[in-house]
């Protein structure tokens, strides 16, 4: 999808500075900022890997994973071959 957005000169300069900082084109920086605004909580995990140390990326992943609701493990019967493939074997 293509979308044209009018921004002030100041906002344009801020966007260009952000893009240069991240080493990406301004349109890609704008797209990332829009995605960040529309998907709160995803920013930490989805930043470019080159901007973080391995420890920071690992911590961001842990925080992202913990932000999701816990799903209890399936029972042994639920994951048994007989349950998954009834009538086979």
mmCIF file of C-alpha atoms in Angstrom:
data_model
loop_
_atom_site.group_PDB
_atom_site.id
_atom_site.type_symbol
_atom_site.label_atom_id
_atom_site.label_comp_id
_atom_site.label_asym_id
_atom_site.label_seq_id
_atom_site.Cartn_x
_atom_site.Cartn_y
_atom_site.Cartn_z
ATOM 1 C CA UNK A 1 0.000 0.000 0.000
ATOM 2 C CA UNK A 2 1.222 3.484 -0.755
ATOM 3 C CA UNK A 3 0.227 6.316 1.541
ATOM 4 C CA UNK A 4 1.252 9.958 1.244
ATOM 5 C CA UNK A 5 1.532 11.940 4.479
ATOM 6 C CA UNK A 6 2.303 15.659 4.710
ATOM 7 C CA UNK A 7 4.686 16.517 7.565
ATOM 8 C CA UNK A 8 6.233 19.761 8.739
ATOM 9 C CA UNK A 9 9.806 20.614 7.847
ATOM 10 C CA UNK A 10 10.828 19.934 11.444
ATOM 11 C CA UNK A 11 9.220 16.492 11.401
ATOM 12 C CA UNK A 12 10.890 15.739 8.069
ATOM 13 C CA UNK A 13 14.304 16.587 9.534
ATOM 14 C CA UNK A 14 13.633 14.417 12.583
ATOM 15 C CA UNK A 15 12.595 11.537 10.350
ATOM 16 C CA UNK A 16 15.679 11.916 8.163
ATOM 17 C CA UNK A 17 17.894 11.986 11.264
ATOM 18 C CA UNK A 18 16.245 8.815 12.599
ATOM 19 C CA UNK A 19 16.677 7.096 9.247
ATOM 20 C CA UNK A 20 20.340 8.087 9.054
ATOM 21 C CA UNK A 21 20.899 6.868 12.620
ATOM 22 C CA UNK A 22 19.420 3.489 11.707
ATOM 23 C CA UNK A 23 21.148 3.382 8.318
ATOM 24 C CA UNK A 24 17.897 2.991 6.374
ATOM 25 C CA UNK A 25 15.903 5.090 3.881
ATOM 26 C CA UNK A 26 13.499 7.665 5.335
ATOM 27 C CA UNK A 27 10.420 5.844 4.005
ATOM 28 C CA UNK A 28 11.493 2.662 5.798
ATOM 29 C CA UNK A 29 12.083 4.612 9.022
ATOM 30 C CA UNK A 30 8.605 6.132 8.701
ATOM 31 C CA UNK A 31 7.109 2.691 8.164
ATOM 32 C CA UNK A 32 8.865 1.347 11.285
ATOM 33 C CA UNK A 33 7.661 4.281 13.362
ATOM 34 C CA UNK A 34 4.109 3.748 12.155
ATOM 35 C CA UNK A 35 4.309 0.017 12.922
ATOM 36 C CA UNK A 36 5.645 0.839 16.388
ATOM 37 C CA UNK A 37 2.743 3.216 17.025
ATOM 38 C CA UNK A 38 0.181 0.660 15.863
ATOM 39 C CA UNK A 39 1.678 -2.340 17.692
ATOM 40 C CA UNK A 40 2.645 -1.231 21.207
ATOM 41 C CA UNK A 41 5.022 -3.513 23.045
ATOM 42 C CA UNK A 42 6.704 -4.786 19.879
ATOM 43 C CA UNK A 43 9.333 -2.057 19.575
ATOM 44 C CA UNK A 44 12.024 -3.584 21.793
ATOM 45 C CA UNK A 45 12.044 -6.929 20.029
ATOM 46 C CA UNK A 46 11.828 -5.666 16.458
ATOM 47 C CA UNK A 47 14.597 -3.085 16.422
ATOM 48 C CA UNK A 48 17.450 -3.789 14.032
ATOM 49 C CA UNK A 49 19.849 -6.312 15.537
ATOM 50 C CA UNK A 50 22.886 -4.175 14.697
ATOM 51 C CA UNK A 51 21.702 -1.521 17.159
ATOM 52 C CA UNK A 52 21.876 -3.848 20.177
ATOM 53 C CA UNK A 53 24.343 -6.051 21.934
ATOM 54 C CA UNK A 54 23.576 -9.788 22.129
ATOM 55 C CA UNK A 55 22.639 -9.334 25.790
ATOM 56 C CA UNK A 56 20.205 -6.520 24.962
ATOM 57 C CA UNK A 57 18.623 -8.563 22.158
ATOM 58 C CA UNK A 58 18.257 -11.549 24.491
ATOM 59 C CA UNK A 59 16.674 -9.392 27.191
ATOM 60 C CA UNK A 60 14.303 -7.818 24.648
ATOM 61 C CA UNK A 61 13.266 -11.286 23.478
ATOM 62 C CA UNK A 62 12.626 -12.445 27.058
ATOM 63 C CA UNK A 63 10.539 -9.341 27.760
ATOM 64 C CA UNK A 64 8.583 -9.857 24.548
ATOM 65 C CA UNK A 65 7.965 -13.532 25.335
ATOM 66 C CA UNK A 66 6.867 -12.752 28.891
ATOM 67 C CA UNK A 67 4.417 -10.135 27.607
ATOM 68 C CA UNK A 68 2.258 -12.938 26.185
ATOM 69 C CA UNK A 69 -0.257 -14.938 28.119
ATOM 70 C CA UNK A 70 1.045 -18.275 29.389
ATOM 71 C CA UNK A 71 -0.436 -21.362 27.748
ATOM 72 C CA UNK A 72 -0.324 -24.506 29.883
ATOM 73 C CA UNK A 73 1.467 -27.490 28.340
ATOM 74 C CA UNK A 74 -0.564 -30.178 26.587
ATOM 75 C CA UNK A 75 -1.164 -33.476 28.309
ATOM 76 C CA UNK A 76 0.720 -36.610 27.260
ATOM 77 C CA UNK A 77 -2.478 -37.936 25.717
ATOM 78 C CA UNK A 78 -3.051 -34.760 23.716
ATOM 79 C CA UNK A 79 0.346 -35.130 22.069
ATOM 80 C CA UNK A 80 0.340 -38.902 21.690
ATOM 81 C CA UNK A 81 0.711 -40.394 18.233
ATOM 82 C CA UNK A 82 -2.650 -42.191 18.574
ATOM 83 C CA UNK A 83 -4.432 -38.896 19.238
ATOM 84 C CA UNK A 84 -2.701 -37.071 16.394
ATOM 85 C CA UNK A 85 -3.075 -39.890 13.866
ATOM 86 C CA UNK A 86 -6.241 -41.804 14.778
ATOM 87 C CA UNK A 87 -6.626 -45.107 12.929
ATOM 88 C CA UNK A 88 -2.999 -45.238 11.796
ATOM 89 C CA UNK A 89 -0.636 -47.833 13.094
#
